[in-house]
Coordinates of C-alpha atoms in Angstrom, one line a residue:
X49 CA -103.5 66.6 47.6
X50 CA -100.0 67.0 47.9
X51 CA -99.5 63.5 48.4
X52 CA -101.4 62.8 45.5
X53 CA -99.0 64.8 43.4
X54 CA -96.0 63.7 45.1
X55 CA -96.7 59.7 44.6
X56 CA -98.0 60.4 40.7
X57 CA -94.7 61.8 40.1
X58 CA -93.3 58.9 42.1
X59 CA -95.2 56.4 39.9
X60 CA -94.1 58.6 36.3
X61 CA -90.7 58.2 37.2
X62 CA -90.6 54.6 38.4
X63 CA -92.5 53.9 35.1
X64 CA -89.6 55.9 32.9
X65 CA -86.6 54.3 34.6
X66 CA -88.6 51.0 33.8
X67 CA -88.6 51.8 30.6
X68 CA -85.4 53.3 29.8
X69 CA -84.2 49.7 31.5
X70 CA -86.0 47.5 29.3
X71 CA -84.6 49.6 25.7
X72 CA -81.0 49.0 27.9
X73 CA -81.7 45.0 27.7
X74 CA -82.3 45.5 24.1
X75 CA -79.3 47.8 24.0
X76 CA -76.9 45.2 26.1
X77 CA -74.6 42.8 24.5
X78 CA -75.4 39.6 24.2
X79 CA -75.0 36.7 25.7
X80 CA -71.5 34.7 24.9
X81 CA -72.4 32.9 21.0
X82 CA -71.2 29.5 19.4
X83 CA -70.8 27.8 16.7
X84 CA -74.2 27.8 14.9
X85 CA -76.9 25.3 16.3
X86 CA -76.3 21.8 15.0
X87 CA -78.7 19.6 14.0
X88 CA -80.5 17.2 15.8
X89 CA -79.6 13.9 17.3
X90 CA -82.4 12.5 15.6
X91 CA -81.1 14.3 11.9
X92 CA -77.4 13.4 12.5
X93 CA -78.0 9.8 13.2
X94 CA -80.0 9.9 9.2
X95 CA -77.3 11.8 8.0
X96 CA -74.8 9.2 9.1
X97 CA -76.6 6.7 8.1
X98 CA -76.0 8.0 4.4
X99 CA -72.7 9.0 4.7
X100 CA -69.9 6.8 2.8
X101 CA -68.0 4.7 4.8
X102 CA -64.1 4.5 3.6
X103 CA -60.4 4.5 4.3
X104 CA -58.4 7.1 4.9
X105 CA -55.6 8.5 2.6
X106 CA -53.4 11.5 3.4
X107 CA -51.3 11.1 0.6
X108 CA -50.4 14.8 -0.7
X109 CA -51.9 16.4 2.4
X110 CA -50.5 20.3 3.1
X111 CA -52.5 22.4 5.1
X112 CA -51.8 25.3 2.8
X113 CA -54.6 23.5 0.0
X114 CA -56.6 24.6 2.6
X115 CA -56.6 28.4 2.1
X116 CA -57.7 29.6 5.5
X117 CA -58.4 32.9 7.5
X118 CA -59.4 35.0 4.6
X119 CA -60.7 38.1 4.8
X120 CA -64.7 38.2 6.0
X121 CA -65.3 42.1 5.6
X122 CA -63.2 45.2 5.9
X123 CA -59.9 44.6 8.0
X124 CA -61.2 41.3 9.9
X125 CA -60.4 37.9 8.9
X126 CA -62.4 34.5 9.7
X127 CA -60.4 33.8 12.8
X128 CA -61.1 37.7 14.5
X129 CA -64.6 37.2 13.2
X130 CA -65.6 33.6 14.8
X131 CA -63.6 35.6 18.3
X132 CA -65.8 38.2 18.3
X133 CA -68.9 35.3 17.8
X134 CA -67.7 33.4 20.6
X135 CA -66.8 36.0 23.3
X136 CA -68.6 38.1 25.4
X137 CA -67.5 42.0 25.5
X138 CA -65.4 41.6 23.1
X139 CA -63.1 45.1 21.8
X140 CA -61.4 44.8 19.1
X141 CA -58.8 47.2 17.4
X142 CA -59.0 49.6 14.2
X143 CA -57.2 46.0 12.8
X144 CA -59.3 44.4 14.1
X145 CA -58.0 42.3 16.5
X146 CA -59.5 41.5 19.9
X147 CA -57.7 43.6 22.6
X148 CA -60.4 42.7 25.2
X149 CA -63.0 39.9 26.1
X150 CA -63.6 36.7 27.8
X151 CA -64.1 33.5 26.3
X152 CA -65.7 30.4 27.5
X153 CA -64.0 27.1 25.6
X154 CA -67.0 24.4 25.8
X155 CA -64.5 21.4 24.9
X156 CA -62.7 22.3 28.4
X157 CA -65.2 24.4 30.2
X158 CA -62.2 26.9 30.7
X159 CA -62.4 31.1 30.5
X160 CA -60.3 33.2 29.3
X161 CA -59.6 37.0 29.0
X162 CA -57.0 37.2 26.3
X163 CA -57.4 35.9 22.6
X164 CA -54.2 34.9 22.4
X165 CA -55.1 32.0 24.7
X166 CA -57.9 30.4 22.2
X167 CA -57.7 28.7 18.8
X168 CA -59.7 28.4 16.5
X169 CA -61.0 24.8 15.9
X170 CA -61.8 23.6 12.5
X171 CA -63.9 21.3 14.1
X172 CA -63.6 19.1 11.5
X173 CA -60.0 19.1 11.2
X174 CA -58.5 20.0 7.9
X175 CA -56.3 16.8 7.5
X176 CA -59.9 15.0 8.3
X177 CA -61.4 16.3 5.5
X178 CA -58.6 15.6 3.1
X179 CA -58.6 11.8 3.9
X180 CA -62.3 11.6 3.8
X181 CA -62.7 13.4 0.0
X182 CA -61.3 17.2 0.3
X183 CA -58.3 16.0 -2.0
X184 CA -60.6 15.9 -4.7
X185 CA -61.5 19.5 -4.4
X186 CA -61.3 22.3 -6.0
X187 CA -59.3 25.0 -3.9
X188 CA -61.7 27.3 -3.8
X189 CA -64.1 24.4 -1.8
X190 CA -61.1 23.9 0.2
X191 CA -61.1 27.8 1.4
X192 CA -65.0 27.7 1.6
X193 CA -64.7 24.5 4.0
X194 CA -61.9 26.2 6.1
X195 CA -64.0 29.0 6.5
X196 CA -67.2 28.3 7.1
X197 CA -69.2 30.6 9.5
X198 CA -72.6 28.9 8.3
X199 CA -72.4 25.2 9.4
X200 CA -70.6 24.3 13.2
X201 CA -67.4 24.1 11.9
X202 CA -65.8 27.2 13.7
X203 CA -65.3 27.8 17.3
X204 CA -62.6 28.9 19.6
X205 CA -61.7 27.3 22.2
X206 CA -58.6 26.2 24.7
X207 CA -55.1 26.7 22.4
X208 CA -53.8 23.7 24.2
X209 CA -56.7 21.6 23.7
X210 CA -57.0 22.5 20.6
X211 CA -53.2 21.4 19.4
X212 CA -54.2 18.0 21.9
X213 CA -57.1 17.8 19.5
X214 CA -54.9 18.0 16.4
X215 CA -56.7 16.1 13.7
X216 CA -58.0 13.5 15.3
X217 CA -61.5 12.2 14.7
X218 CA -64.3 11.4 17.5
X219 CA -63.1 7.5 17.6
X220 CA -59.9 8.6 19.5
X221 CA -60.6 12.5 20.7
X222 CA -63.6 14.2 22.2
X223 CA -64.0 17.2 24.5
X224 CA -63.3 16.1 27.9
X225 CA -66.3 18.0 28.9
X226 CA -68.9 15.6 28.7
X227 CA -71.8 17.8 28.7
X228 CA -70.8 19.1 25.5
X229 CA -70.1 15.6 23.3
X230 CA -73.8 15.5 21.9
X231 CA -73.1 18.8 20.4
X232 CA -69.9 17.7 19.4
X233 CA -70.9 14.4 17.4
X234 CA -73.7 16.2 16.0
X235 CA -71.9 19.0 14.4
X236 CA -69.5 16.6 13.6
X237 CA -71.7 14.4 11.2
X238 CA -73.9 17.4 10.1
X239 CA -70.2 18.9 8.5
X240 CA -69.6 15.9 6.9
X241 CA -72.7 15.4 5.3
X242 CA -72.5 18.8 4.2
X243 CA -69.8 18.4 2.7
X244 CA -70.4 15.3 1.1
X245 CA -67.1 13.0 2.9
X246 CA -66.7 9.7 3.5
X247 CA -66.3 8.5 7.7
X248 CA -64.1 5.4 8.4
X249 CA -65.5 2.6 10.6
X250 CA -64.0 3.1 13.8
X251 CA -65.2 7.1 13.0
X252 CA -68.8 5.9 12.3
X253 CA -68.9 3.4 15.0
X254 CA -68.3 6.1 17.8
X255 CA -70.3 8.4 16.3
X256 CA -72.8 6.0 16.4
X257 CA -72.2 5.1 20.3
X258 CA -72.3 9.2 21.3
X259 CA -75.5 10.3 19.1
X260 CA -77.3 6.9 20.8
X261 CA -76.7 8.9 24.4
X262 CA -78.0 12.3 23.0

């Protein structure tokens, strides 16, 4: 009988600590984020299909039209937000600002424990957008499009890569990390379409070429 008692209480207590374990998962963080899902292949390759094809003009471009790390809520701006988003563990001070962290850059395939080592990529570059229509915008679009938490046009990522990147479009930069060039392309397109700008041919063709392989 004693036994009996002994391996009830066994079983109670295994069936607690199971349970106090499975609230914990809940409790956990998360899994390192990303930009937000793209569309698919499939959607992108329609959306490009539509998408005016033009020249580019960077007459008049300043990256100040492009009013950019505004404040999001409280003390934390868009870049300390999309950090947060994109890293796993990630501390940040009474400012704000990430103090801790690691961060895995998915155009590299790199990690990193300090935020100074990332940018953030307007994946889309701003310059981009101004040759393709943006110089028609209002400012207030301009700061909404430099911003933008909702479509994939955020993420951080490699500093250096980043500034290798500069504004160049898919036709002459992608992420050397090949696994990640579907994803690229396909936020690339579903941002322009978005957004309503133009692509130039050599632009559309390799966007073309990429989403055919996705």
């Amino acid at each position: 009988m004693a036994r009996f008692y002994a391996r009830r209480r066994l079983s109670i207590v295994a069936a607690f600590s199971a349970l106090i374990a499975s609230v914990a998962l809940f409790d956990a963080p998360s899994a390192s984020a990303a930009l937000p899902t793209p569309v698919s292949a499939a959607t992108a390759r329609t959306y490009l299909a539509s998408l005016t094809v033009a020249g580019e003009d960077r007459t008049g471009y300043d990256r100040d039209l492009f009013p950019h790390w505004i404040t999001q809520s409280g003390a934390c701006n868009t870049r300390e937000v999309v950090l947060k988003r994109d890293g796993t563990g990630v501390v940040q001070d009474s400012a704000c600002a990430a103090v801790s962290g690691s961060w895995y850059s998915p155009y590299d395939g790199a990690t990193w424990t300090a935020a100074s080592d990332l940018d953030i990529d307007h994946l889309v570059p701003l310059a981009e957008a101004w040759d393709s229509g943006a110089d028609g915008w209002t400012t207030s679009r301009r700061q909404a499009f430099a911003n933008d938490l909702t479509r994939p046009q955020l993420i951080a990522v490699t500093d250096d890569v980043n500034q290798a990147k500069g504004d160049q479009d898919p036709a002459t930069w992608m992420p050397s990390r090949t696994a990640y060039r579907c994803t690229y392309v396909r936020a690339w397109v579903q941002v322009k379409y978005y957004y309503g700008l133009s692509v130039d041919s050599a632009e559309k063709s390799a966007l073309q070429n990429h989403l055919a392989t996705c």
